[in-house]
PDB file of C-alpha atoms in Angstrom:
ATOM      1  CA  UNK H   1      -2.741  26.202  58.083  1.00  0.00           C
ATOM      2  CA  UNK H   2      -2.842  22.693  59.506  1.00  0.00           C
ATOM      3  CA  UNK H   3      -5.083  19.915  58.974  1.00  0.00           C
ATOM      4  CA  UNK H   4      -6.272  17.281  61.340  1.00  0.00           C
ATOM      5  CA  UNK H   5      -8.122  14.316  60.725  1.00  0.00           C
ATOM      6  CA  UNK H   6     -11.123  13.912  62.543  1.00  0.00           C
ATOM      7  CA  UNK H   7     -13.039  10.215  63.074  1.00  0.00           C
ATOM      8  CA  UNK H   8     -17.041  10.259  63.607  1.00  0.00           C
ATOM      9  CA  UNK H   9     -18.753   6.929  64.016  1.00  0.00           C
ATOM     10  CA  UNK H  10     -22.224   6.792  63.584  1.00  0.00           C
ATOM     11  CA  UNK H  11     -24.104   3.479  65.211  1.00  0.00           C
ATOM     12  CA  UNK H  12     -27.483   2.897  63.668  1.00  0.00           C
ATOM     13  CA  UNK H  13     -30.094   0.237  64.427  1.00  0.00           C
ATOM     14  CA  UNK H  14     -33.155  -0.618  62.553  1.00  0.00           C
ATOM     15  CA  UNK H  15     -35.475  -2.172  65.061  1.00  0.00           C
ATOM     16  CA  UNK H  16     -39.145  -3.101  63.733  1.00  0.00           C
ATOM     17  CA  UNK H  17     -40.878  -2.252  60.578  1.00  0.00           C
ATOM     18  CA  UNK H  18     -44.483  -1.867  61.298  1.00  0.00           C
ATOM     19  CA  UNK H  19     -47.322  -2.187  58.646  1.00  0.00           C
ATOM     20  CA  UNK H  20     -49.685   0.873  58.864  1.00  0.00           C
ATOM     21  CA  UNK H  21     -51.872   0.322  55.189  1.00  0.00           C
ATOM     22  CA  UNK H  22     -49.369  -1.070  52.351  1.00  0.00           C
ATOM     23  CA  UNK H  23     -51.049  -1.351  49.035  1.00  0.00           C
ATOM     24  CA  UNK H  24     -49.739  -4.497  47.548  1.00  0.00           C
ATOM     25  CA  UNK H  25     -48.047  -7.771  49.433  1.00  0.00           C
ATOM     26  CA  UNK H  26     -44.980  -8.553  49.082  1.00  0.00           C
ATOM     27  CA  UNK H  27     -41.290  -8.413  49.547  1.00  0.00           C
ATOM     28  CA  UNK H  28     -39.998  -5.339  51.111  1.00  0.00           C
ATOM     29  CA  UNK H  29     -36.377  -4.234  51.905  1.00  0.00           C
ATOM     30  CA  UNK H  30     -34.462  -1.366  53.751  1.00  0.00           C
ATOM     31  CA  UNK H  31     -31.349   0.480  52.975  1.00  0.00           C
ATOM     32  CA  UNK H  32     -29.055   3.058  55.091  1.00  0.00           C
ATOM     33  CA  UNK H  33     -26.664   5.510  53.876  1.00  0.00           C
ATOM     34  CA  UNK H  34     -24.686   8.200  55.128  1.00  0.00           C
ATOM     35  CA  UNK H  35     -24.278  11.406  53.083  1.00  0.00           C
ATOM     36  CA  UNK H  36     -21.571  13.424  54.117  1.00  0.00           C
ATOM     37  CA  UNK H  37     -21.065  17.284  51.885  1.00  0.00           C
ATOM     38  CA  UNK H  38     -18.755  16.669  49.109  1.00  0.00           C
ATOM     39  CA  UNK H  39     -16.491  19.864  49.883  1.00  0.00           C
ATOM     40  CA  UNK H  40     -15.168  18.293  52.969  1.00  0.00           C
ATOM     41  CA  UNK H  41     -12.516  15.946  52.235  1.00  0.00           C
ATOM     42  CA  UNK H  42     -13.328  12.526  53.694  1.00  0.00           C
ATOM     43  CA  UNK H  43     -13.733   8.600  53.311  1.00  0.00           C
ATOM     44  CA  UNK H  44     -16.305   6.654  54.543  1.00  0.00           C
ATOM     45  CA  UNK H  45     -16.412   2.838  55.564  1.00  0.00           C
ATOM     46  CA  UNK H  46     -19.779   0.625  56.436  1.00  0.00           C
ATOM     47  CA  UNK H  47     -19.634  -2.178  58.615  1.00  0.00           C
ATOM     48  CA  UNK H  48     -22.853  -4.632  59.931  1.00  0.00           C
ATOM     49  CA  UNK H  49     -22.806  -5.932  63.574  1.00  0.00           C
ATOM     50  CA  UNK H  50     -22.249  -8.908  64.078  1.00  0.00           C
ATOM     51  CA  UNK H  51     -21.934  -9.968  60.643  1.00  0.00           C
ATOM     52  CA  UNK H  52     -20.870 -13.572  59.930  1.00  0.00           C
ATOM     53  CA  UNK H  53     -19.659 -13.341  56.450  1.00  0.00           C
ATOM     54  CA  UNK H  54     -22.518 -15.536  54.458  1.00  0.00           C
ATOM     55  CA  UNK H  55     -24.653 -13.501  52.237  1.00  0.00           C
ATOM     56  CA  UNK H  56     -28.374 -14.466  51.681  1.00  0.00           C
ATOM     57  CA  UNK H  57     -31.687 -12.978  51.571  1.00  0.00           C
ATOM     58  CA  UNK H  58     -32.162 -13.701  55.296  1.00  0.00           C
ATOM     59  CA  UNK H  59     -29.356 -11.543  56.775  1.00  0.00           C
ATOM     60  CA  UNK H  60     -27.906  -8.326  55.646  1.00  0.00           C
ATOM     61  CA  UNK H  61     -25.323  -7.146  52.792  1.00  0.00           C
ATOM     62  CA  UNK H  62     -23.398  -3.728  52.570  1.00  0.00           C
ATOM     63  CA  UNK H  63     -23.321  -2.472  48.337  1.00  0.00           C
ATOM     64  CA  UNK H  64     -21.182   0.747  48.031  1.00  0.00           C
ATOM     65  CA  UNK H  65     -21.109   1.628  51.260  1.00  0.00           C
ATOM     66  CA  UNK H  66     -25.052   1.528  51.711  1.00  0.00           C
ATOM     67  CA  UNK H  67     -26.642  -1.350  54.384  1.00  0.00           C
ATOM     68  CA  UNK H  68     -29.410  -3.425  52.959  1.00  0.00           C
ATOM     69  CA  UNK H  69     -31.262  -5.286  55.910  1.00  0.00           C
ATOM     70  CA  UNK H  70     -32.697  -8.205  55.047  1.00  0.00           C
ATOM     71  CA  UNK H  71     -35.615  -8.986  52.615  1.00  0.00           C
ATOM     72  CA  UNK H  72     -38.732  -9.588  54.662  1.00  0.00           C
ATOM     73  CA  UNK H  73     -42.646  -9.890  53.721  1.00  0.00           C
ATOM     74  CA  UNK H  74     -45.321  -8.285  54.632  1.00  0.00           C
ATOM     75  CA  UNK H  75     -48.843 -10.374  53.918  1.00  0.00           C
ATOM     76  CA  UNK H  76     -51.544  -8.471  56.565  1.00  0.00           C
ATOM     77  CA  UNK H  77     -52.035  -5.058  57.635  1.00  0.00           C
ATOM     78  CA  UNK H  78     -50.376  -3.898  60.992  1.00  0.00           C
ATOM     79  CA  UNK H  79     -48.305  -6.406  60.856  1.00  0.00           C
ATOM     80  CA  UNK H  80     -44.972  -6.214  62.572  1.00  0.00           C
ATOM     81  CA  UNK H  81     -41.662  -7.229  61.797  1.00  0.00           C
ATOM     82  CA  UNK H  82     -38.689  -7.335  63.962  1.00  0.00           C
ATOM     83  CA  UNK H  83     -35.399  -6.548  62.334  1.00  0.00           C
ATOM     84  CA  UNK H  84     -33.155  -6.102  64.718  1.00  0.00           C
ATOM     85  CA  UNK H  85     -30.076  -4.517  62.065  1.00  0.00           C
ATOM     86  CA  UNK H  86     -27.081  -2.560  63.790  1.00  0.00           C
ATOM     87  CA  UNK H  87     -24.617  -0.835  61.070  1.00  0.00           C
ATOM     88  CA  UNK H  88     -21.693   1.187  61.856  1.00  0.00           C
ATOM     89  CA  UNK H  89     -20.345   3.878  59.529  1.00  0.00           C
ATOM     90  CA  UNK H  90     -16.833   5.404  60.036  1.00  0.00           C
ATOM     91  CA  UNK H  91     -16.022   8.794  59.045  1.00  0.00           C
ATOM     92  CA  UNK H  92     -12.647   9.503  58.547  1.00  0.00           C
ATOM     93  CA  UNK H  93     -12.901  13.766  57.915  1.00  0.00           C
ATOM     94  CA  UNK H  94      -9.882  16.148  57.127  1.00  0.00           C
ATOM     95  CA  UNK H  95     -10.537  19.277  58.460  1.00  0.00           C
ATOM     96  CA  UNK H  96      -8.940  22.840  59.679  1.00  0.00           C
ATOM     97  CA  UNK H  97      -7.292  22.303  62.938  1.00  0.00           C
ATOM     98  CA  UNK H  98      -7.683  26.075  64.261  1.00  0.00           C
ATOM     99  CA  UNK H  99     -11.974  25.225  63.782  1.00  0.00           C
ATOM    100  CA  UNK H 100     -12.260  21.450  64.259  1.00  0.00           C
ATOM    101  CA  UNK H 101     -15.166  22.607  66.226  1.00  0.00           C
ATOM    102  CA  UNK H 102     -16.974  25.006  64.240  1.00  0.00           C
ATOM    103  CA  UNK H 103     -16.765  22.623  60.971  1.00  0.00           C
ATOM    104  CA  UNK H 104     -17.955  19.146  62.574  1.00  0.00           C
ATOM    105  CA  UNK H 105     -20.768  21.259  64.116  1.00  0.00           C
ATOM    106  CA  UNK H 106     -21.671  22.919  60.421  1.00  0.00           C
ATOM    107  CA  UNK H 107     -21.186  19.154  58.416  1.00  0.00           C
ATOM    108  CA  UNK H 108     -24.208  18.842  57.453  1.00  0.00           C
ATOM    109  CA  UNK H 109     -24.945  14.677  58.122  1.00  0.00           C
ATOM    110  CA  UNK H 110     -27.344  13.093  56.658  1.00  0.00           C
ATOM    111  CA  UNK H 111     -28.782   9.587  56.744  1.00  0.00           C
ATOM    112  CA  UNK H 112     -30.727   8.340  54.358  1.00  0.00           C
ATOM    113  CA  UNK H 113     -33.721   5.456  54.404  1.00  0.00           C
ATOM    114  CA  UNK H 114     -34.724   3.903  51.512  1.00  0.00           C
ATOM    115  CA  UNK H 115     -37.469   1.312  50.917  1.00  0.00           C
ATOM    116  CA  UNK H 116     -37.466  -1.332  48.689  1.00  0.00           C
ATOM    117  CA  UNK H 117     -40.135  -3.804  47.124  1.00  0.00           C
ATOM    118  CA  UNK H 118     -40.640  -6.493  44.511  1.00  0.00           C
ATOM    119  CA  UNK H 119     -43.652  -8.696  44.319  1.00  0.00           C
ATOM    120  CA  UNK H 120     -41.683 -10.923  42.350  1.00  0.00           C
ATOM    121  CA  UNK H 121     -39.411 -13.940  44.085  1.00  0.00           C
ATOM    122  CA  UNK H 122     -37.439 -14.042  40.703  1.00  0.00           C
ATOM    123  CA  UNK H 123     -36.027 -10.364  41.450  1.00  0.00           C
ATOM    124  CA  UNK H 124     -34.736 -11.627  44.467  1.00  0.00           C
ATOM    125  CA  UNK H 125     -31.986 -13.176  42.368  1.00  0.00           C
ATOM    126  CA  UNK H 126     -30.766 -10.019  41.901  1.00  0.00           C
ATOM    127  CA  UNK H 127     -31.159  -7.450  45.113  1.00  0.00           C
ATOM    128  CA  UNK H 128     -29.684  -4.326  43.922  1.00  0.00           C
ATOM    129  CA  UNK H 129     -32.109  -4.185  40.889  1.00  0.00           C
ATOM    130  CA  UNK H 130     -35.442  -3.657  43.505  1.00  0.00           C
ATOM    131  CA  UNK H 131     -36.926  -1.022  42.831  1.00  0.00           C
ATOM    132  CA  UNK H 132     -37.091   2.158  45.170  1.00  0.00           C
ATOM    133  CA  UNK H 133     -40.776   3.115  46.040  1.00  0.00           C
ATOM    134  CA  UNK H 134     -40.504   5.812  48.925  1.00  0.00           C
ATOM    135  CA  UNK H 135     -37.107   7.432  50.492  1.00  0.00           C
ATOM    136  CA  UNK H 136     -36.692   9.329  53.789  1.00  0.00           C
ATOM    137  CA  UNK H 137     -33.746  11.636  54.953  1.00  0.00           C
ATOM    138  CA  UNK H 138     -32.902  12.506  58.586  1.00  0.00           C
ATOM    139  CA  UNK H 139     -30.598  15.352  59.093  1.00  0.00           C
ATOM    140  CA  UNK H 140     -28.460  14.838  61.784  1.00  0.00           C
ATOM    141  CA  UNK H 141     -26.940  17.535  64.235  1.00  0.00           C
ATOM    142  CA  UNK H 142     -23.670  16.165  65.545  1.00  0.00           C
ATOM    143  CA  UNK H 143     -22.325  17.970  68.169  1.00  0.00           C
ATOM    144  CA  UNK H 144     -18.186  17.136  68.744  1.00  0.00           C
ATOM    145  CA  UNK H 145     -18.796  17.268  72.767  1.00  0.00           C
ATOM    146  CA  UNK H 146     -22.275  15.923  73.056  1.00  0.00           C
ATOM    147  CA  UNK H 147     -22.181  13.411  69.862  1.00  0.00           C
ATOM    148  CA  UNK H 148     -25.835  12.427  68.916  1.00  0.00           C
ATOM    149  CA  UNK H 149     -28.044  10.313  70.694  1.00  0.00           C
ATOM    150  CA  UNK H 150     -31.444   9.473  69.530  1.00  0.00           C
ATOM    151  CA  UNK H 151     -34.470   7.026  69.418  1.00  0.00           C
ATOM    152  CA  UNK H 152     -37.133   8.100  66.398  1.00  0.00           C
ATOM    153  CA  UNK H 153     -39.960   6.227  64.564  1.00  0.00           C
ATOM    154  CA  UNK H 154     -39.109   7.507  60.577  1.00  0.00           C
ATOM    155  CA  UNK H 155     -42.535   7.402  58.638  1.00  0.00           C
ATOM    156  CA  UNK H 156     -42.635   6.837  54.865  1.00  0.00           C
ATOM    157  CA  UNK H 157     -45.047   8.578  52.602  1.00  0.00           C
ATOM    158  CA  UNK H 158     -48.858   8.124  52.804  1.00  0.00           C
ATOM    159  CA  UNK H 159     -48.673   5.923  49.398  1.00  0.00           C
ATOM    160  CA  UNK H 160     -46.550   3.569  50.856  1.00  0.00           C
ATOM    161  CA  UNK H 161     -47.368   3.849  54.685  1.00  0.00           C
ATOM    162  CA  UNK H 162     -45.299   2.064  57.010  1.00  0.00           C
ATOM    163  CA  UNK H 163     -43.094   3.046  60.051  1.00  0.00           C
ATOM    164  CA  UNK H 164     -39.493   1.700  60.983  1.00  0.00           C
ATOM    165  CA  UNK H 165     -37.938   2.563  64.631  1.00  0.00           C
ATOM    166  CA  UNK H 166     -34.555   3.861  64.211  1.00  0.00           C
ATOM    167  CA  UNK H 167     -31.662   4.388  66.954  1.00  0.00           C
ATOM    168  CA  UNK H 168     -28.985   6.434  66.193  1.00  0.00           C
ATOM    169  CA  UNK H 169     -25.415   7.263  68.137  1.00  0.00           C
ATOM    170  CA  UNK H 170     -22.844   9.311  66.707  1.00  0.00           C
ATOM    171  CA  UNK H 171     -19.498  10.316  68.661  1.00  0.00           C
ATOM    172  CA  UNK H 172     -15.944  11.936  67.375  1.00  0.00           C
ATOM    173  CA  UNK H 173     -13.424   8.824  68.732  1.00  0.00           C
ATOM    174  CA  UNK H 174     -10.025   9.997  66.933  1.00  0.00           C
ATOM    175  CA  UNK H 175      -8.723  13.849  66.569  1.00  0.00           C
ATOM    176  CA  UNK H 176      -4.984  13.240  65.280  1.00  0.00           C
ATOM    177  CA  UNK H 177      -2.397  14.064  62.415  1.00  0.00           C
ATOM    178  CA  UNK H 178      -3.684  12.728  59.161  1.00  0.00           C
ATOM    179  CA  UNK H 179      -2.674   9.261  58.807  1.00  0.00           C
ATOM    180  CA  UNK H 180      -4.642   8.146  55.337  1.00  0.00           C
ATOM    181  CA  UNK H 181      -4.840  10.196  51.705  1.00  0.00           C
ATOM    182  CA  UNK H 182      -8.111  11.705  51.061  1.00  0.00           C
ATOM    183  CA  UNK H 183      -9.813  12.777  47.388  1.00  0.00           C
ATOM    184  CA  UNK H 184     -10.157  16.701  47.929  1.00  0.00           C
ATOM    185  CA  UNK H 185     -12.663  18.419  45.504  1.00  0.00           C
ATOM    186  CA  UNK H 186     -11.176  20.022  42.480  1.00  0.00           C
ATOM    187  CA  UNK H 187     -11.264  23.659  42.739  1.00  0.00           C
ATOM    188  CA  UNK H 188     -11.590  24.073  38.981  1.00  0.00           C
ATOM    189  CA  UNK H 189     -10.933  27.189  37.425  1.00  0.00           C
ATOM    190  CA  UNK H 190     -12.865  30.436  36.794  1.00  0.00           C
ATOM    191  CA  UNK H 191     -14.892  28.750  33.964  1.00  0.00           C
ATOM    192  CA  UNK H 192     -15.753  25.962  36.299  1.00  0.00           C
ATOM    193  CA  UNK H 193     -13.368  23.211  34.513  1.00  0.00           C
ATOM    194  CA  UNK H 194     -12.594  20.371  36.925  1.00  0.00           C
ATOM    195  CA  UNK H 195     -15.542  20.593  39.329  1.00  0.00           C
ATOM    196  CA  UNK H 196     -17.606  17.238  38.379  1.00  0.00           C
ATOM    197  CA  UNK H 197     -20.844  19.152  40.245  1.00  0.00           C
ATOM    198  CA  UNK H 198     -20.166  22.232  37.684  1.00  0.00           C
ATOM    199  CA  UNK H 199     -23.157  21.129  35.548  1.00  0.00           C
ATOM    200  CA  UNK H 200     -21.924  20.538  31.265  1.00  0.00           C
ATOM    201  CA  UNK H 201     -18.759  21.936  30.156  1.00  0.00           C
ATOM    202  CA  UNK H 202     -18.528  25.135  30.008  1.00  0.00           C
ATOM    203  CA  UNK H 203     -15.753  25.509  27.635  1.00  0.00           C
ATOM    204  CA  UNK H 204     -18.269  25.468  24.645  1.00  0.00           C
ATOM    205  CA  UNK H 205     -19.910  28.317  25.912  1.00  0.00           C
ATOM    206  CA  UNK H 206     -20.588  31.361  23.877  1.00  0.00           C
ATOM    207  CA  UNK H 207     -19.581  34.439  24.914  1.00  0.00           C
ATOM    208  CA  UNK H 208     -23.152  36.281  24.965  1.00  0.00           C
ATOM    209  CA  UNK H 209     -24.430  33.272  27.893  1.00  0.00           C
ATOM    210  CA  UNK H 210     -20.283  33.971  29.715  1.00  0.00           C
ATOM    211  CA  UNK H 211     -21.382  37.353  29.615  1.00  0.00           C
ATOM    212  CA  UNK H 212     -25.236  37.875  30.382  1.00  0.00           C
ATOM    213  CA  UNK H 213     -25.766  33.909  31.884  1.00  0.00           C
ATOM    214  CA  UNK H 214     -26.578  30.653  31.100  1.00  0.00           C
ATOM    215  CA  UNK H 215     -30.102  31.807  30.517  1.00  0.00           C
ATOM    216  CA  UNK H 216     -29.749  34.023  27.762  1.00  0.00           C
ATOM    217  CA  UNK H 217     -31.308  33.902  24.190  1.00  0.00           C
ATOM    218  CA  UNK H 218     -30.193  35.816  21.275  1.00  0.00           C
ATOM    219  CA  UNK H 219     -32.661  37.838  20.061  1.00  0.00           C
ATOM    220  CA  UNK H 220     -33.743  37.770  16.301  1.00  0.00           C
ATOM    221  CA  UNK H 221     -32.698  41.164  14.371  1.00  0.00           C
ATOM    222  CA  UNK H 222     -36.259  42.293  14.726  1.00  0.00           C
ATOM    223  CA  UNK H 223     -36.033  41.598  18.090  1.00  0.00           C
ATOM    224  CA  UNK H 224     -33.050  43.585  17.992  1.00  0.00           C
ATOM    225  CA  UNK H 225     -34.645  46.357  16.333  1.00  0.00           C
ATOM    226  CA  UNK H 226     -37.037  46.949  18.572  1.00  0.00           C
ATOM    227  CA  UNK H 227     -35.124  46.620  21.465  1.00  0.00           C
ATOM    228  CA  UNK H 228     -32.356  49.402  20.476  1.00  0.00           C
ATOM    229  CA  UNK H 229     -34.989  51.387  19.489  1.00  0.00           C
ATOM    230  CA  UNK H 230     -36.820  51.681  23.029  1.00  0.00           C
ATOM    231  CA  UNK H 231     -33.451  52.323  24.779  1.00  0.00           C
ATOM    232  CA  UNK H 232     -32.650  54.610  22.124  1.00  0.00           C
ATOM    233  CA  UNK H 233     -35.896  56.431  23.619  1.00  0.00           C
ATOM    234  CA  UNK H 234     -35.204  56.093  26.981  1.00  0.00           C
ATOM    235  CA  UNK H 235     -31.652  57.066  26.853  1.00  0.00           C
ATOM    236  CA  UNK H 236     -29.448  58.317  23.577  1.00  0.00           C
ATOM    237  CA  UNK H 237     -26.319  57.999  25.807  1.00  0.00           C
ATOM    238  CA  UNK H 238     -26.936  53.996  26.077  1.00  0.00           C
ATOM    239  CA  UNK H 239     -26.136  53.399  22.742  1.00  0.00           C
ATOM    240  CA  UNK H 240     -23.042  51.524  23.063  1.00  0.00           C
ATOM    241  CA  UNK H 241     -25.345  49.057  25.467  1.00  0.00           C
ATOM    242  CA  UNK H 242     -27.720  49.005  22.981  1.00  0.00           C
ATOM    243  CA  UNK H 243     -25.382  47.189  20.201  1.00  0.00           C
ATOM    244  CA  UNK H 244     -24.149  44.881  22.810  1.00  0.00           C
ATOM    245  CA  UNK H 245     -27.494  43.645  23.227  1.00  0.00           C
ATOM    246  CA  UNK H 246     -28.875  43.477  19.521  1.00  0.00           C
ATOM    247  CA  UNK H 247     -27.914  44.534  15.977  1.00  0.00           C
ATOM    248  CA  UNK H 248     -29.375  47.743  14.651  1.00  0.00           C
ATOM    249  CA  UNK H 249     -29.003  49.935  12.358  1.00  0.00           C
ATOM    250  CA  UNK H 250     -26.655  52.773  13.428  1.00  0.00           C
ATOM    251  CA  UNK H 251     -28.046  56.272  13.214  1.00  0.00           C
ATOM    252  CA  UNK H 252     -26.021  59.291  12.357  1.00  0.00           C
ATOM    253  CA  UNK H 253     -25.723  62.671  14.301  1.00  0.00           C
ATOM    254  CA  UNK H 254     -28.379  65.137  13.606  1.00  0.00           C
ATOM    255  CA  UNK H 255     -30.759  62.793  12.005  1.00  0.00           C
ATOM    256  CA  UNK H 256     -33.796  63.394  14.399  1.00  0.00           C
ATOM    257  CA  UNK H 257     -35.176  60.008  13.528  1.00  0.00           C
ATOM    258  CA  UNK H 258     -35.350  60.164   9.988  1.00  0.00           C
ATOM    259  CA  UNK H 259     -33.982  60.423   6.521  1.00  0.00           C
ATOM    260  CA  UNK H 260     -31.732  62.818   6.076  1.00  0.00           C
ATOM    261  CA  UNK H 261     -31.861  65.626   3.354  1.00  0.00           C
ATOM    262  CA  UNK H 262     -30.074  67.448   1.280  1.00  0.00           C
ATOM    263  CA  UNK H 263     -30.775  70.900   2.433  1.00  0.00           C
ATOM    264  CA  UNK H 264     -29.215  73.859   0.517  1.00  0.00           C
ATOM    265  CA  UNK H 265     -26.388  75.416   1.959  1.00  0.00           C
ATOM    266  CA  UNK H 266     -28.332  79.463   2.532  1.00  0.00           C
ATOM    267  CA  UNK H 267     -31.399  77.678   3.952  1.00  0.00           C
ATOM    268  CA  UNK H 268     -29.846  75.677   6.451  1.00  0.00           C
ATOM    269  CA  UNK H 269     -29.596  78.027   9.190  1.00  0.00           C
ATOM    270  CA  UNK H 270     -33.318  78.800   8.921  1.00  0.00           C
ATOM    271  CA  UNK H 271     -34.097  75.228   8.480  1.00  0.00           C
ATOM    272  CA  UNK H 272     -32.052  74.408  11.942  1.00  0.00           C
ATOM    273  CA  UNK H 273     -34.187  77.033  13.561  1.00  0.00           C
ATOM    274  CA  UNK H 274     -37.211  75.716  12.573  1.00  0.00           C
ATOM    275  CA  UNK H 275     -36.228  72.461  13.869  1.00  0.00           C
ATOM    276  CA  UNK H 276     -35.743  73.442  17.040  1.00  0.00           C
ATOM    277  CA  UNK H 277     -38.638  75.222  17.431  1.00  0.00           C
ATOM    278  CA  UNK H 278     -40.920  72.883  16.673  1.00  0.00           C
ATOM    279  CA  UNK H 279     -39.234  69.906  18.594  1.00  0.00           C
ATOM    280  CA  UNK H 280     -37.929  72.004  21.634  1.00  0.00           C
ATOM    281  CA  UNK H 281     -41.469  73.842  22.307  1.00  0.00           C
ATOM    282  CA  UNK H 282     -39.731  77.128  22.410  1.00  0.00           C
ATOM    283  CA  UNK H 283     -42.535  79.408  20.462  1.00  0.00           C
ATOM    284  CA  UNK H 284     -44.849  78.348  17.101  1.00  0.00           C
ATOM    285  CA  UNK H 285     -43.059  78.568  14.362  1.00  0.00           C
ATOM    286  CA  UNK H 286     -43.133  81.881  12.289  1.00  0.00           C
ATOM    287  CA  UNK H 287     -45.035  81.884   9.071  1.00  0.00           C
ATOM    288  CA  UNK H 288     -41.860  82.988   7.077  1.00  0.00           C
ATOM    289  CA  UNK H 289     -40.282  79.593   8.469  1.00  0.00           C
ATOM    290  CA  UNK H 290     -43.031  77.467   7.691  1.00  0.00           C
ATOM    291  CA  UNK H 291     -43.300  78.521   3.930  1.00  0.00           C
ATOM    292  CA  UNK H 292     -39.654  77.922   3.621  1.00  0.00           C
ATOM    293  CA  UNK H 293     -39.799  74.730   4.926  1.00  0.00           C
ATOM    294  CA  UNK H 294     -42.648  73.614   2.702  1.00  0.00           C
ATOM    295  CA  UNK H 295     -40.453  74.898  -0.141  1.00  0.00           C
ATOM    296  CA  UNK H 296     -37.578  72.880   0.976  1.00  0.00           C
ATOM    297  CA  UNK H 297     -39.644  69.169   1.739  1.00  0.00           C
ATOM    298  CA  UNK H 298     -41.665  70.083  -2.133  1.00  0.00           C
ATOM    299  CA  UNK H 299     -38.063  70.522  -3.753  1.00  0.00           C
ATOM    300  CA  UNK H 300     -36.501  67.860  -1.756  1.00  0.00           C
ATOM    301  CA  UNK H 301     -39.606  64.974  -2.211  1.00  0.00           C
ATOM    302  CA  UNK H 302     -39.732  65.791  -6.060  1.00  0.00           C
TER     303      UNK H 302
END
């Protein structure tokens, strides 16, 4: 199977951040990122527009690959503020070379709009610590022959509303052989061992949540009990099931649910039949049998 790599560049541009009802004045800030899906092999690079190279609260900064526009503030409702903030983000994607097509159009895309605000100038000192107070995530549908072309106005919730006009462009420049290394996802092993989205190790796990799931208490031997003793009901040939599940006492052929007795040898054929009539339904029990047995349970009892 061959690989290609495959180059998407995504062009966005904040324009103006309108004011519909903000609770509280202040300083407000927002930040684009690109999610691409973990299991396709890629790296991703974030550039700014036109950026100079000085860093200050009146122009915009790139941290890990995420744009921060610069800090503005808002004092009066519907106000307006024009930002004016073109990013670029470069995909560079490894992908099967017999479906280049099929895969770019199922990558899932996503960019991601964060908002930002302090009250406080002395935070400013310090950008990445402001906190997050609303988040917004557009899922784009790239297309390798069309690319992605689109103008919308991205609204944030209701307790923080406020609109910002977005433009994106997205278009696949480079199809070629691989020319760079790229961090593929571990494929771990059957326990899940090496995948970092796995959840905790799984190594310490007991057999009982291997076998049944994560999910799974282990019952209390009352619990237990009770449970083999319904299945037990419901089917005598699950009984092997039944001690998988919970500890109980193991009962032994021919008990019938109870203690067994000691029967003497020349009554046990009549006490057999008797048995089975009563618990089988076949006919009422014959008065000869029933004295008998009231002999036996007197002897046996005393």
């Amino acid at each position: 199977m061959s690989e290609v790599q495959g180059t998407v560049e995504f062009s966005v541009e904040l324009h103006k951040f309108h004011n519909v009802d903000l609770f509280q004045r202040g300083y407000y800030q927002i930040r684009a990122g690109l999610k691409i899906p973990s299991r396709i092999p890629h790296r991703l690079f974030a550039t700014i527009a036109g950026q100079t190279g000085d860093s200050s609260l009146c122009s915009a900064c790139i941290h890990e690959n995420n744009v921060y526009s610069r800090i503005f503030q808002i004092l009066y409702r519907n106000e307006e503020i024009v930002l004016n903030e073109s990013m670029n983000f470069k995909v560079h994607l490894l992908l099967d070379g017999e479906r280049v097509e099929d895969a770019l159009n199922e990558a899932d895309f996503q960019l991601k709009l964060d908002l930002h605000f302090t009250d406080s100038e002395q935070q400013l000192r310090d950008v990445p610590a402001i906190p997050l107070i609303s988040s917004r995530t557009l899922c784009l549908h790239f297309h390798p022959r069309r690319g992605l072309h689109h103008h919308v106005p991205v609204m944030f919730d209701y307790f923080h509303l406020s609109v910002v006009s977005v433009t994106v462009h997205a278009s696949l420049v480079a199809l070629h052989q691989p020319l760079i290394s790229f961090a593929r996802p571990g494929k771990g092993s059957w326990l899940g061992k090496g995948n970092p989205e796995a959840g905790p190790d799984q190594s310490s796990m007991s057999l009982e949540n291997l076998v049944f799931g994560a999910g799974y208490c282990k019952p209390t031997s009352s619990e237990g009990e009770q449970r083999c003793q319904q299945q037990h009901s419901q089917d005598p040939s699950s009984e092997s099931q039944a001690f998988a599940i919970g500890k109980c006492p193991r009962q032994q052929p021919g008990d019938w649910g109870m203690r067994k007795k000691r029967v003497p040898l020349f009554i046990q054929p009549l006490w057999l039949v008797l048995w089975k009539q009563i618990f089988k339904g076949q006919q009422k029990p014959t008065p000869l049998l029933t004295a008998i047995a009231s002999v036996v349970m007197t002897q046996e009892t005393a």
